[in-house]
């Protein structure tokens, strides 16, 4: 087994381009991953990588070995996946990330229920509105709202979730209720931004079809809940999934803006590396979250 484990490390290091990333993907420290590579090189009596301070790349021999090793590792993972359903109890850790609003209001309340069903499974939930790299960060599942990134990750759609524009009544009393999408240009729009994000725009549903509106404002943040707080404090208009602000709408802290031309619905789904679905606990978690989120959102 140590040899097989070393093969797995070698394959992931080649695919991810660094010992740190390859080790993290397999839940190993950089030191352990590095030792596995060194053990493999001693066993084979060859140098598998060209190492510089900035780059790690396979040697010609290493590339040849990788072409065969990845087939061995894939065959082993396929064999494990074929019998995973026979395992009596899923166990281990599921690493999950989700946007703040989705995580707090949809995903986090479901996790105790999932752990009660599978007590040998632990769930580590990371909440952030920033973009994450599943492979680099060693994550199993990423829930998202919006346009899915162009990647080699597998995607499961949960549903299209309605979005709305809303603001505090006191803000609208002071600045006026927008009557048309073009009126948004004269309002303070609260924007979800993160480093290197593009100039922002909102896409609204109109009778002529989707209409892109360039918007701007005095406030932006990489935390969606901060934007909601600013909106409730009469600082501007926000564009949010309806489920994320439904309690504020019910209480009257926020009211809908331009209901005849709402923002385009946003896809709500999850991303995961292909091989993660071969892991019984990850597959069970994905199916559980997808089903329960659909139930909750259909009632919103």
PDB file of C-alpha atoms in Angstrom:
ATOM      1  CA  UNK A   1       0.000   0.000   0.000  1.00  0.00           C
ATOM      2  CA  UNK A   2       2.773   2.561   0.644  1.00  0.00           C
ATOM      3  CA  UNK A   3       3.800   2.176  -2.995  1.00  0.00           C
ATOM      4  CA  UNK A   4       0.216   2.739  -4.202  1.00  0.00           C
ATOM      5  CA  UNK A   5      -0.106   5.781  -1.964  1.00  0.00           C
ATOM      6  CA  UNK A   6       3.141   7.151  -3.382  1.00  0.00           C
ATOM      7  CA  UNK A   7       1.790   6.625  -6.898  1.00  0.00           C
ATOM      8  CA  UNK A   8      -1.314   8.630  -6.007  1.00  0.00           C
ATOM      9  CA  UNK A   9       0.801  11.473  -4.685  1.00  0.00           C
ATOM     10  CA  UNK A  10       3.017  11.444  -7.778  1.00  0.00           C
ATOM     11  CA  UNK A  11       0.022  11.579 -10.142  1.00  0.00           C
ATOM     12  CA  UNK A  12      -1.616  14.471  -8.295  1.00  0.00           C
ATOM     13  CA  UNK A  13       1.651  16.426  -8.072  1.00  0.00           C
ATOM     14  CA  UNK A  14       2.096  16.165 -11.849  1.00  0.00           C
ATOM     15  CA  UNK A  15      -1.515  17.182 -12.491  1.00  0.00           C
ATOM     16  CA  UNK A  16      -1.567  20.115 -10.058  1.00  0.00           C
ATOM     17  CA  UNK A  17       1.970  21.313 -10.689  1.00  0.00           C
ATOM     18  CA  UNK A  18       3.295  21.423  -7.139  1.00  0.00           C
ATOM     19  CA  UNK A  19       3.975  19.161  -4.183  1.00  0.00           C
ATOM     20  CA  UNK A  20       1.991  21.470  -1.908  1.00  0.00           C
ATOM     21  CA  UNK A  21      -1.132  21.361  -4.102  1.00  0.00           C
ATOM     22  CA  UNK A  22      -0.856  17.631  -4.740  1.00  0.00           C
ATOM     23  CA  UNK A  23      -0.431  16.884  -1.058  1.00  0.00           C
ATOM     24  CA  UNK A  24      -3.281  19.175  -0.064  1.00  0.00           C
ATOM     25  CA  UNK A  25      -5.603  17.441  -2.519  1.00  0.00           C
ATOM     26  CA  UNK A  26      -4.830  14.127  -0.794  1.00  0.00           C
ATOM     27  CA  UNK A  27      -4.999  15.605   2.736  1.00  0.00           C
ATOM     28  CA  UNK A  28      -1.225  15.350   3.184  1.00  0.00           C
ATOM     29  CA  UNK A  29       1.242  17.935   4.448  1.00  0.00           C
ATOM     30  CA  UNK A  30       3.865  19.178   1.969  1.00  0.00           C
ATOM     31  CA  UNK A  31       6.543  17.341   3.967  1.00  0.00           C
ATOM     32  CA  UNK A  32       4.730  13.995   3.764  1.00  0.00           C
ATOM     33  CA  UNK A  33       3.960  14.462   0.056  1.00  0.00           C
ATOM     34  CA  UNK A  34       7.608  15.347  -0.625  1.00  0.00           C
ATOM     35  CA  UNK A  35       8.792  12.242   1.220  1.00  0.00           C
ATOM     36  CA  UNK A  36       6.442  10.060  -0.828  1.00  0.00           C
ATOM     37  CA  UNK A  37       7.956  11.434  -4.037  1.00  0.00           C
ATOM     38  CA  UNK A  38      11.497  10.858  -2.737  1.00  0.00           C
ATOM     39  CA  UNK A  39      10.625   7.273  -1.746  1.00  0.00           C
ATOM     40  CA  UNK A  40       9.259   6.666  -5.222  1.00  0.00           C
ATOM     41  CA  UNK A  41      12.408   8.043  -6.862  1.00  0.00           C
ATOM     42  CA  UNK A  42      14.592   5.841  -4.641  1.00  0.00           C
ATOM     43  CA  UNK A  43      12.533   2.777  -5.480  1.00  0.00           C
ATOM     44  CA  UNK A  44      12.672   3.460  -9.220  1.00  0.00           C
ATOM     45  CA  UNK A  45      16.243   4.804  -9.125  1.00  0.00           C
ATOM     46  CA  UNK A  46      15.313   7.694 -11.426  1.00  0.00           C
ATOM     47  CA  UNK A  47      14.664  11.406 -11.079  1.00  0.00           C
ATOM     48  CA  UNK A  48      10.973  12.056 -11.727  1.00  0.00           C
ATOM     49  CA  UNK A  49      10.924  15.871 -11.518  1.00  0.00           C
ATOM     50  CA  UNK A  50      12.951  18.837 -12.610  1.00  0.00           C
ATOM     51  CA  UNK A  51      12.965  21.136  -9.595  1.00  0.00           C
ATOM     52  CA  UNK A  52      13.591  24.883  -9.619  1.00  0.00           C
ATOM     53  CA  UNK A  53      12.634  27.546  -7.108  1.00  0.00           C
ATOM     54  CA  UNK A  54       9.658  28.546  -9.266  1.00  0.00           C
ATOM     55  CA  UNK A  55       8.608  25.452 -11.147  1.00  0.00           C
ATOM     56  CA  UNK A  56       8.180  21.713 -10.762  1.00  0.00           C
ATOM     57  CA  UNK A  57       7.844  19.698 -13.950  1.00  0.00           C
ATOM     58  CA  UNK A  58       8.249  15.999 -14.762  1.00  0.00           C
ATOM     59  CA  UNK A  59      11.412  14.809 -16.452  1.00  0.00           C
ATOM     60  CA  UNK A  60      11.069  12.814 -19.666  1.00  0.00           C
ATOM     61  CA  UNK A  61      11.225   9.643 -17.589  1.00  0.00           C
ATOM     62  CA  UNK A  62       8.767  11.142 -15.122  1.00  0.00           C
ATOM     63  CA  UNK A  63       6.306  11.970 -17.907  1.00  0.00           C
ATOM     64  CA  UNK A  64       6.508   8.425 -19.263  1.00  0.00           C
ATOM     65  CA  UNK A  65       5.994   7.023 -15.783  1.00  0.00           C
ATOM     66  CA  UNK A  66       3.044   9.382 -15.216  1.00  0.00           C
ATOM     67  CA  UNK A  67       1.311   8.232 -18.419  1.00  0.00           C
ATOM     68  CA  UNK A  68       1.249   4.686 -17.029  1.00  0.00           C
ATOM     69  CA  UNK A  69       0.852   5.503 -13.342  1.00  0.00           C
ATOM     70  CA  UNK A  70      -2.305   7.568 -13.843  1.00  0.00           C
ATOM     71  CA  UNK A  71      -3.931   4.568 -15.545  1.00  0.00           C
ATOM     72  CA  UNK A  72      -3.056   2.411 -12.538  1.00  0.00           C
ATOM     73  CA  UNK A  73      -4.432   4.983 -10.105  1.00  0.00           C
ATOM     74  CA  UNK A  74      -7.597   5.492 -12.175  1.00  0.00           C
ATOM     75  CA  UNK A  75      -8.178   1.729 -12.355  1.00  0.00           C
ATOM     76  CA  UNK A  76      -7.776   1.462  -8.601  1.00  0.00           C
ATOM     77  CA  UNK A  77     -10.215   4.352  -7.989  1.00  0.00           C
ATOM     78  CA  UNK A  78     -12.700   2.771 -10.426  1.00  0.00           C
ATOM     79  CA  UNK A  79     -12.430  -0.519  -8.528  1.00  0.00           C
ATOM     80  CA  UNK A  80     -13.005   1.251  -5.203  1.00  0.00           C
ATOM     81  CA  UNK A  81     -15.967   3.146  -6.651  1.00  0.00           C
ATOM     82  CA  UNK A  82     -17.516  -0.087  -7.936  1.00  0.00           C
ATOM     83  CA  UNK A  83     -17.775  -1.483  -4.403  1.00  0.00           C
ATOM     84  CA  UNK A  84     -18.286   1.756  -2.499  1.00  0.00           C
ATOM     85  CA  UNK A  85     -22.016   1.112  -2.308  1.00  0.00           C
ATOM     86  CA  UNK A  86     -21.346  -2.076  -0.352  1.00  0.00           C
ATOM     87  CA  UNK A  87     -19.581  -0.208   2.435  1.00  0.00           C
ATOM     88  CA  UNK A  88     -21.658  -0.469   5.603  1.00  0.00           C
ATOM     89  CA  UNK A  89     -20.951   3.035   6.839  1.00  0.00           C
ATOM     90  CA  UNK A  90     -19.468   6.073   5.084  1.00  0.00           C
ATOM     91  CA  UNK A  91     -16.761   7.665   7.167  1.00  0.00           C
ATOM     92  CA  UNK A  92     -14.201  10.448   7.057  1.00  0.00           C
ATOM     93  CA  UNK A  93     -14.288  14.178   6.364  1.00  0.00           C
ATOM     94  CA  UNK A  94     -16.226  16.066   3.695  1.00  0.00           C
ATOM     95  CA  UNK A  95     -14.709  19.474   2.911  1.00  0.00           C
ATOM     96  CA  UNK A  96     -17.376  21.906   1.692  1.00  0.00           C
ATOM     97  CA  UNK A  97     -17.397  25.555   0.671  1.00  0.00           C
ATOM     98  CA  UNK A  98     -20.369  27.826  -0.017  1.00  0.00           C
ATOM     99  CA  UNK A  99     -21.156  31.530  -0.390  1.00  0.00           C
ATOM    100  CA  UNK A 100     -22.013  33.244   2.882  1.00  0.00           C
ATOM    101  CA  UNK A 101     -25.741  33.626   2.289  1.00  0.00           C
ATOM    102  CA  UNK A 102     -26.212  30.121   0.894  1.00  0.00           C
ATOM    103  CA  UNK A 103     -24.032  28.638   3.585  1.00  0.00           C
ATOM    104  CA  UNK A 104     -25.684  30.336   6.553  1.00  0.00           C
ATOM    105  CA  UNK A 105     -29.296  30.078   5.453  1.00  0.00           C
ATOM    106  CA  UNK A 106     -29.407  26.853   3.443  1.00  0.00           C
ATOM    107  CA  UNK A 107     -26.403  24.589   3.943  1.00  0.00           C
ATOM    108  CA  UNK A 108     -25.383  25.049   7.595  1.00  0.00           C
ATOM    109  CA  UNK A 109     -28.827  24.094   8.992  1.00  0.00           C
ATOM    110  CA  UNK A 110     -28.696  20.839   6.993  1.00  0.00           C
ATOM    111  CA  UNK A 111     -25.323  19.618   8.229  1.00  0.00           C
ATOM    112  CA  UNK A 112     -26.429  18.402  11.694  1.00  0.00           C
ATOM    113  CA  UNK A 113     -29.171  16.378   9.997  1.00  0.00           C
ATOM    114  CA  UNK A 114     -26.643  14.816   7.627  1.00  0.00           C
ATOM    115  CA  UNK A 115     -24.211  13.994  10.445  1.00  0.00           C
ATOM    116  CA  UNK A 116     -27.069  12.437  12.455  1.00  0.00           C
ATOM    117  CA  UNK A 117     -27.717  10.167   9.467  1.00  0.00           C
ATOM    118  CA  UNK A 118     -24.018   9.317   9.040  1.00  0.00           C
ATOM    119  CA  UNK A 119     -22.338   9.758  12.452  1.00  0.00           C
ATOM    120  CA  UNK A 120     -18.945   8.551  11.211  1.00  0.00           C
ATOM    121  CA  UNK A 121     -18.757  11.454   8.746  1.00  0.00           C
ATOM    122  CA  UNK A 122     -17.488  14.907   9.707  1.00  0.00           C
ATOM    123  CA  UNK A 123     -18.333  17.985   7.632  1.00  0.00           C
ATOM    124  CA  UNK A 124     -16.041  21.009   7.469  1.00  0.00           C
ATOM    125  CA  UNK A 125     -17.908  23.996   6.070  1.00  0.00           C
ATOM    126  CA  UNK A 126     -16.000  27.029   4.783  1.00  0.00           C
ATOM    127  CA  UNK A 127     -18.085  30.111   4.010  1.00  0.00           C
ATOM    128  CA  UNK A 128     -16.835  32.829   1.677  1.00  0.00           C
ATOM    129  CA  UNK A 129     -18.145  34.971  -1.149  1.00  0.00           C
ATOM    130  CA  UNK A 130     -14.671  34.898  -2.713  1.00  0.00           C
ATOM    131  CA  UNK A 131     -13.817  32.531  -5.520  1.00  0.00           C
ATOM    132  CA  UNK A 132     -12.073  29.350  -4.398  1.00  0.00           C
ATOM    133  CA  UNK A 133      -9.974  26.707  -6.123  1.00  0.00           C
ATOM    134  CA  UNK A 134     -11.278  23.263  -5.159  1.00  0.00           C
ATOM    135  CA  UNK A 135      -8.151  21.389  -6.124  1.00  0.00           C
ATOM    136  CA  UNK A 136      -5.699  23.918  -4.731  1.00  0.00           C
ATOM    137  CA  UNK A 137      -7.641  24.197  -1.460  1.00  0.00           C
ATOM    138  CA  UNK A 138      -8.295  20.472  -1.081  1.00  0.00           C
ATOM    139  CA  UNK A 139     -12.100  20.786  -1.154  1.00  0.00           C
ATOM    140  CA  UNK A 140     -14.633  18.105  -2.033  1.00  0.00           C
ATOM    141  CA  UNK A 141     -17.699  20.184  -2.906  1.00  0.00           C
ATOM    142  CA  UNK A 142     -18.325  23.856  -3.745  1.00  0.00           C
ATOM    143  CA  UNK A 143     -21.851  25.252  -3.782  1.00  0.00           C
ATOM    144  CA  UNK A 144     -22.308  28.383  -5.871  1.00  0.00           C
ATOM    145  CA  UNK A 145     -24.859  30.884  -7.135  1.00  0.00           C
ATOM    146  CA  UNK A 146     -24.394  32.550 -10.483  1.00  0.00           C
ATOM    147  CA  UNK A 147     -22.447  31.705 -13.605  1.00  0.00           C
ATOM    148  CA  UNK A 148     -20.425  28.516 -13.077  1.00  0.00           C
ATOM    149  CA  UNK A 149     -16.723  28.896 -13.803  1.00  0.00           C
ATOM    150  CA  UNK A 150     -15.238  27.380 -16.938  1.00  0.00           C
ATOM    151  CA  UNK A 151     -13.326  24.426 -15.537  1.00  0.00           C
ATOM    152  CA  UNK A 152     -12.854  20.676 -15.674  1.00  0.00           C
ATOM    153  CA  UNK A 153     -14.976  20.252 -12.557  1.00  0.00           C
ATOM    154  CA  UNK A 154     -18.247  18.348 -12.647  1.00  0.00           C
ATOM    155  CA  UNK A 155     -21.437  20.387 -12.161  1.00  0.00           C
ATOM    156  CA  UNK A 156     -24.775  19.452 -10.627  1.00  0.00           C
ATOM    157  CA  UNK A 157     -27.552  21.997 -10.990  1.00  0.00           C
ATOM    158  CA  UNK A 158     -29.883  22.355  -8.028  1.00  0.00           C
ATOM    159  CA  UNK A 159     -32.247  24.913  -9.553  1.00  0.00           C
ATOM    160  CA  UNK A 160     -32.506  28.420 -10.970  1.00  0.00           C
ATOM    161  CA  UNK A 161     -33.162  30.701  -8.021  1.00  0.00           C
ATOM    162  CA  UNK A 162     -35.036  34.015  -8.443  1.00  0.00           C
ATOM    163  CA  UNK A 163     -33.138  37.236  -7.710  1.00  0.00           C
ATOM    164  CA  UNK A 164     -34.638  40.590  -6.786  1.00  0.00           C
ATOM    165  CA  UNK A 165     -33.600  44.203  -6.424  1.00  0.00           C
ATOM    166  CA  UNK A 166     -34.489  45.690  -3.058  1.00  0.00           C
ATOM    167  CA  UNK A 167     -33.829  48.648  -0.803  1.00  0.00           C
ATOM    168  CA  UNK A 168     -34.948  50.122   2.499  1.00  0.00           C
ATOM    169  CA  UNK A 169     -38.190  52.167   2.428  1.00  0.00           C
ATOM    170  CA  UNK A 170     -36.354  55.149   3.922  1.00  0.00           C
ATOM    171  CA  UNK A 171     -33.762  55.068   1.114  1.00  0.00           C
ATOM    172  CA  UNK A 172     -36.515  55.083  -1.501  1.00  0.00           C
ATOM    173  CA  UNK A 173     -38.365  57.896   0.267  1.00  0.00           C
ATOM    174  CA  UNK A 174     -35.223  60.029   0.073  1.00  0.00           C
ATOM    175  CA  UNK A 175     -33.986  59.100  -3.413  1.00  0.00           C
ATOM    176  CA  UNK A 176     -37.166  58.021  -5.176  1.00  0.00           C
ATOM    177  CA  UNK A 177     -38.403  54.656  -6.408  1.00  0.00           C
ATOM    178  CA  UNK A 178     -36.799  53.645  -9.742  1.00  0.00           C
ATOM    179  CA  UNK A 179     -39.454  53.380 -12.449  1.00  0.00           C
ATOM    180  CA  UNK A 180     -37.315  51.911 -15.242  1.00  0.00           C
ATOM    181  CA  UNK A 181     -34.025  49.970 -15.375  1.00  0.00           C
ATOM    182  CA  UNK A 182     -32.267  53.103 -16.672  1.00  0.00           C
ATOM    183  CA  UNK A 183     -33.134  54.846 -13.401  1.00  0.00           C
ATOM    184  CA  UNK A 184     -30.639  52.580 -11.633  1.00  0.00           C
ATOM    185  CA  UNK A 185     -27.840  54.690 -13.110  1.00  0.00           C
ATOM    186  CA  UNK A 186     -28.887  57.498 -10.779  1.00  0.00           C
ATOM    187  CA  UNK A 187     -28.940  55.305  -7.668  1.00  0.00           C
ATOM    188  CA  UNK A 188     -26.350  53.977  -5.261  1.00  0.00           C
ATOM    189  CA  UNK A 189     -26.057  50.297  -6.170  1.00  0.00           C
ATOM    190  CA  UNK A 190     -24.366  48.079  -3.586  1.00  0.00           C
ATOM    191  CA  UNK A 191     -21.967  45.713  -5.332  1.00  0.00           C
ATOM    192  CA  UNK A 192     -20.491  42.352  -4.517  1.00  0.00           C
ATOM    193  CA  UNK A 193     -16.852  42.591  -5.557  1.00  0.00           C
ATOM    194  CA  UNK A 194     -13.645  40.720  -4.966  1.00  0.00           C
ATOM    195  CA  UNK A 195     -10.066  41.399  -6.086  1.00  0.00           C
ATOM    196  CA  UNK A 196      -9.669  41.519  -9.861  1.00  0.00           C
ATOM    197  CA  UNK A 197     -13.432  41.463 -10.438  1.00  0.00           C
ATOM    198  CA  UNK A 198     -14.594  43.201 -13.639  1.00  0.00           C
ATOM    199  CA  UNK A 199     -16.572  46.415 -13.906  1.00  0.00           C
ATOM    200  CA  UNK A 200     -19.931  45.486 -12.493  1.00  0.00           C
ATOM    201  CA  UNK A 201     -23.274  45.146 -14.231  1.00  0.00           C
ATOM    202  CA  UNK A 202     -26.693  43.671 -13.492  1.00  0.00           C
ATOM    203  CA  UNK A 203     -28.715  41.753 -16.087  1.00  0.00           C
ATOM    204  CA  UNK A 204     -32.458  42.419 -15.845  1.00  0.00           C
ATOM    205  CA  UNK A 205     -35.357  40.526 -17.433  1.00  0.00           C
ATOM    206  CA  UNK A 206     -37.344  42.847 -19.688  1.00  0.00           C
ATOM    207  CA  UNK A 207     -40.097  42.405 -22.271  1.00  0.00           C
ATOM    208  CA  UNK A 208     -37.399  42.724 -24.952  1.00  0.00           C
ATOM    209  CA  UNK A 209     -35.252  40.069 -23.293  1.00  0.00           C
ATOM    210  CA  UNK A 210     -32.255  40.273 -20.940  1.00  0.00           C
ATOM    211  CA  UNK A 211     -30.892  43.810 -20.585  1.00  0.00           C
ATOM    212  CA  UNK A 212     -27.419  44.523 -19.220  1.00  0.00           C
ATOM    213  CA  UNK A 213     -27.272  47.526 -16.927  1.00  0.00           C
ATOM    214  CA  UNK A 214     -23.936  49.041 -15.947  1.00  0.00           C
ATOM    215  CA  UNK A 215     -24.292  50.075 -12.315  1.00  0.00           C
ATOM    216  CA  UNK A 216     -22.102  51.755  -9.751  1.00  0.00           C
ATOM    217  CA  UNK A 217     -22.177  52.929  -6.174  1.00  0.00           C
ATOM    218  CA  UNK A 218     -20.254  54.247  -3.203  1.00  0.00           C
ATOM    219  CA  UNK A 219     -20.095  50.886  -1.436  1.00  0.00           C
ATOM    220  CA  UNK A 220     -18.844  47.469  -2.434  1.00  0.00           C
ATOM    221  CA  UNK A 221     -17.751  44.391  -0.495  1.00  0.00           C
ATOM    222  CA  UNK A 222     -16.752  40.761  -0.986  1.00  0.00           C
ATOM    223  CA  UNK A 223     -19.289  39.802   1.730  1.00  0.00           C
ATOM    224  CA  UNK A 224     -22.911  39.543   0.624  1.00  0.00           C
ATOM    225  CA  UNK A 225     -24.230  39.900   4.174  1.00  0.00           C
ATOM    226  CA  UNK A 226     -22.410  43.223   4.495  1.00  0.00           C
ATOM    227  CA  UNK A 227     -24.297  44.450   1.428  1.00  0.00           C
ATOM    228  CA  UNK A 228     -27.606  43.381   2.970  1.00  0.00           C
ATOM    229  CA  UNK A 229     -26.715  45.249   6.141  1.00  0.00           C
ATOM    230  CA  UNK A 230     -25.931  48.402   4.172  1.00  0.00           C
ATOM    231  CA  UNK A 231     -29.215  48.108   2.280  1.00  0.00           C
ATOM    232  CA  UNK A 232     -31.161  47.760   5.543  1.00  0.00           C
ATOM    233  CA  UNK A 233     -29.307  50.864   6.766  1.00  0.00           C
ATOM    234  CA  UNK A 234     -30.703  52.850   3.809  1.00  0.00           C
ATOM    235  CA  UNK A 235     -27.423  53.022   1.897  1.00  0.00           C
ATOM    236  CA  UNK A 236     -28.559  51.780  -1.507  1.00  0.00           C
ATOM    237  CA  UNK A 237     -30.080  49.077  -3.702  1.00  0.00           C
ATOM    238  CA  UNK A 238     -28.939  45.450  -3.673  1.00  0.00           C
ATOM    239  CA  UNK A 239     -29.315  42.566  -6.118  1.00  0.00           C
ATOM    240  CA  UNK A 240     -29.798  39.378  -4.100  1.00  0.00           C
ATOM    241  CA  UNK A 241     -31.309  35.888  -4.344  1.00  0.00           C
ATOM    242  CA  UNK A 242     -34.844  36.108  -2.980  1.00  0.00           C
ATOM    243  CA  UNK A 243     -34.282  33.422  -0.354  1.00  0.00           C
ATOM    244  CA  UNK A 244     -31.340  35.439   0.993  1.00  0.00           C
ATOM    245  CA  UNK A 245     -33.503  38.464   1.893  1.00  0.00           C
ATOM    246  CA  UNK A 246     -36.942  36.918   2.367  1.00  0.00           C
ATOM    247  CA  UNK A 247     -36.990  37.609   6.120  1.00  0.00           C
ATOM    248  CA  UNK A 248     -36.099  41.270   5.550  1.00  0.00           C
ATOM    249  CA  UNK A 249     -38.916  41.522   3.000  1.00  0.00           C
ATOM    250  CA  UNK A 250     -41.401  39.981   5.431  1.00  0.00           C
ATOM    251  CA  UNK A 251     -40.372  42.357   8.214  1.00  0.00           C
ATOM    252  CA  UNK A 252     -40.566  45.403   5.950  1.00  0.00           C
ATOM    253  CA  UNK A 253     -36.889  46.291   6.414  1.00  0.00           C
ATOM    254  CA  UNK A 254     -36.506  45.958   2.634  1.00  0.00           C
ATOM    255  CA  UNK A 255     -38.961  46.321  -0.240  1.00  0.00           C
ATOM    256  CA  UNK A 256     -38.687  45.086  -3.801  1.00  0.00           C
ATOM    257  CA  UNK A 257     -37.545  47.485  -6.518  1.00  0.00           C
ATOM    258  CA  UNK A 258     -38.534  47.180 -10.204  1.00  0.00           C
ATOM    259  CA  UNK A 259     -40.572  43.977  -9.728  1.00  0.00           C
ATOM    260  CA  UNK A 260     -41.653  44.040 -13.410  1.00  0.00           C
ATOM    261  CA  UNK A 261     -38.016  43.819 -14.553  1.00  0.00           C
ATOM    262  CA  UNK A 262     -36.243  41.626 -11.977  1.00  0.00           C
ATOM    263  CA  UNK A 263     -32.679  40.408 -12.357  1.00  0.00           C
ATOM    264  CA  UNK A 264     -32.176  37.255 -14.385  1.00  0.00           C
ATOM    265  CA  UNK A 265     -32.480  34.112 -12.227  1.00  0.00           C
ATOM    266  CA  UNK A 266     -29.167  32.700 -11.024  1.00  0.00           C
ATOM    267  CA  UNK A 267     -28.108  29.095 -11.220  1.00  0.00           C
ATOM    268  CA  UNK A 268     -27.712  27.418  -7.849  1.00  0.00           C
ATOM    269  CA  UNK A 269     -25.555  24.317  -8.047  1.00  0.00           C
ATOM    270  CA  UNK A 270     -22.491  22.477  -6.855  1.00  0.00           C
ATOM    271  CA  UNK A 271     -19.096  21.705  -8.333  1.00  0.00           C
ATOM    272  CA  UNK A 272     -16.828  18.798  -7.495  1.00  0.00           C
ATOM    273  CA  UNK A 273     -13.800  17.028  -8.987  1.00  0.00           C
ATOM    274  CA  UNK A 274     -14.879  13.955 -10.941  1.00  0.00           C
ATOM    275  CA  UNK A 275     -13.082  11.482  -8.720  1.00  0.00           C
ATOM    276  CA  UNK A 276     -14.711  12.905  -5.570  1.00  0.00           C
ATOM    277  CA  UNK A 277     -18.053  11.384  -6.614  1.00  0.00           C
ATOM    278  CA  UNK A 278     -16.422   7.983  -6.347  1.00  0.00           C
ATOM    279  CA  UNK A 279     -16.148   8.602  -2.617  1.00  0.00           C
ATOM    280  CA  UNK A 280     -19.272   7.286  -0.934  1.00  0.00           C
ATOM    281  CA  UNK A 281     -19.485  10.007   1.721  1.00  0.00           C
ATOM    282  CA  UNK A 282     -19.109  12.803  -0.849  1.00  0.00           C
ATOM    283  CA  UNK A 283     -21.724  11.283  -3.136  1.00  0.00           C
ATOM    284  CA  UNK A 284     -24.164  10.912  -0.236  1.00  0.00           C
ATOM    285  CA  UNK A 285     -23.538  14.492   0.886  1.00  0.00           C
ATOM    286  CA  UNK A 286     -24.144  15.908  -2.599  1.00  0.00           C
ATOM    287  CA  UNK A 287     -27.382  13.977  -3.056  1.00  0.00           C
ATOM    288  CA  UNK A 288     -28.596  14.963   0.411  1.00  0.00           C
ATOM    289  CA  UNK A 289     -27.854  18.676  -0.013  1.00  0.00           C
ATOM    290  CA  UNK A 290     -29.306  18.836  -3.528  1.00  0.00           C
ATOM    291  CA  UNK A 291     -32.547  17.206  -2.446  1.00  0.00           C
ATOM    292  CA  UNK A 292     -33.017  19.188   0.756  1.00  0.00           C
ATOM    293  CA  UNK A 293     -32.100  22.539  -0.844  1.00  0.00           C
ATOM    294  CA  UNK A 294     -34.645  21.963  -3.601  1.00  0.00           C
ATOM    295  CA  UNK A 295     -37.276  21.282  -0.956  1.00  0.00           C
ATOM    296  CA  UNK A 296     -36.438  24.421   1.035  1.00  0.00           C
ATOM    297  CA  UNK A 297     -36.217  26.727  -1.975  1.00  0.00           C
ATOM    298  CA  UNK A 298     -39.506  25.500  -3.420  1.00  0.00           C
ATOM    299  CA  UNK A 299     -41.184  26.781  -0.246  1.00  0.00           C
ATOM    300  CA  UNK A 300     -39.546  30.233  -0.356  1.00  0.00           C
TER     301      UNK A 300
END
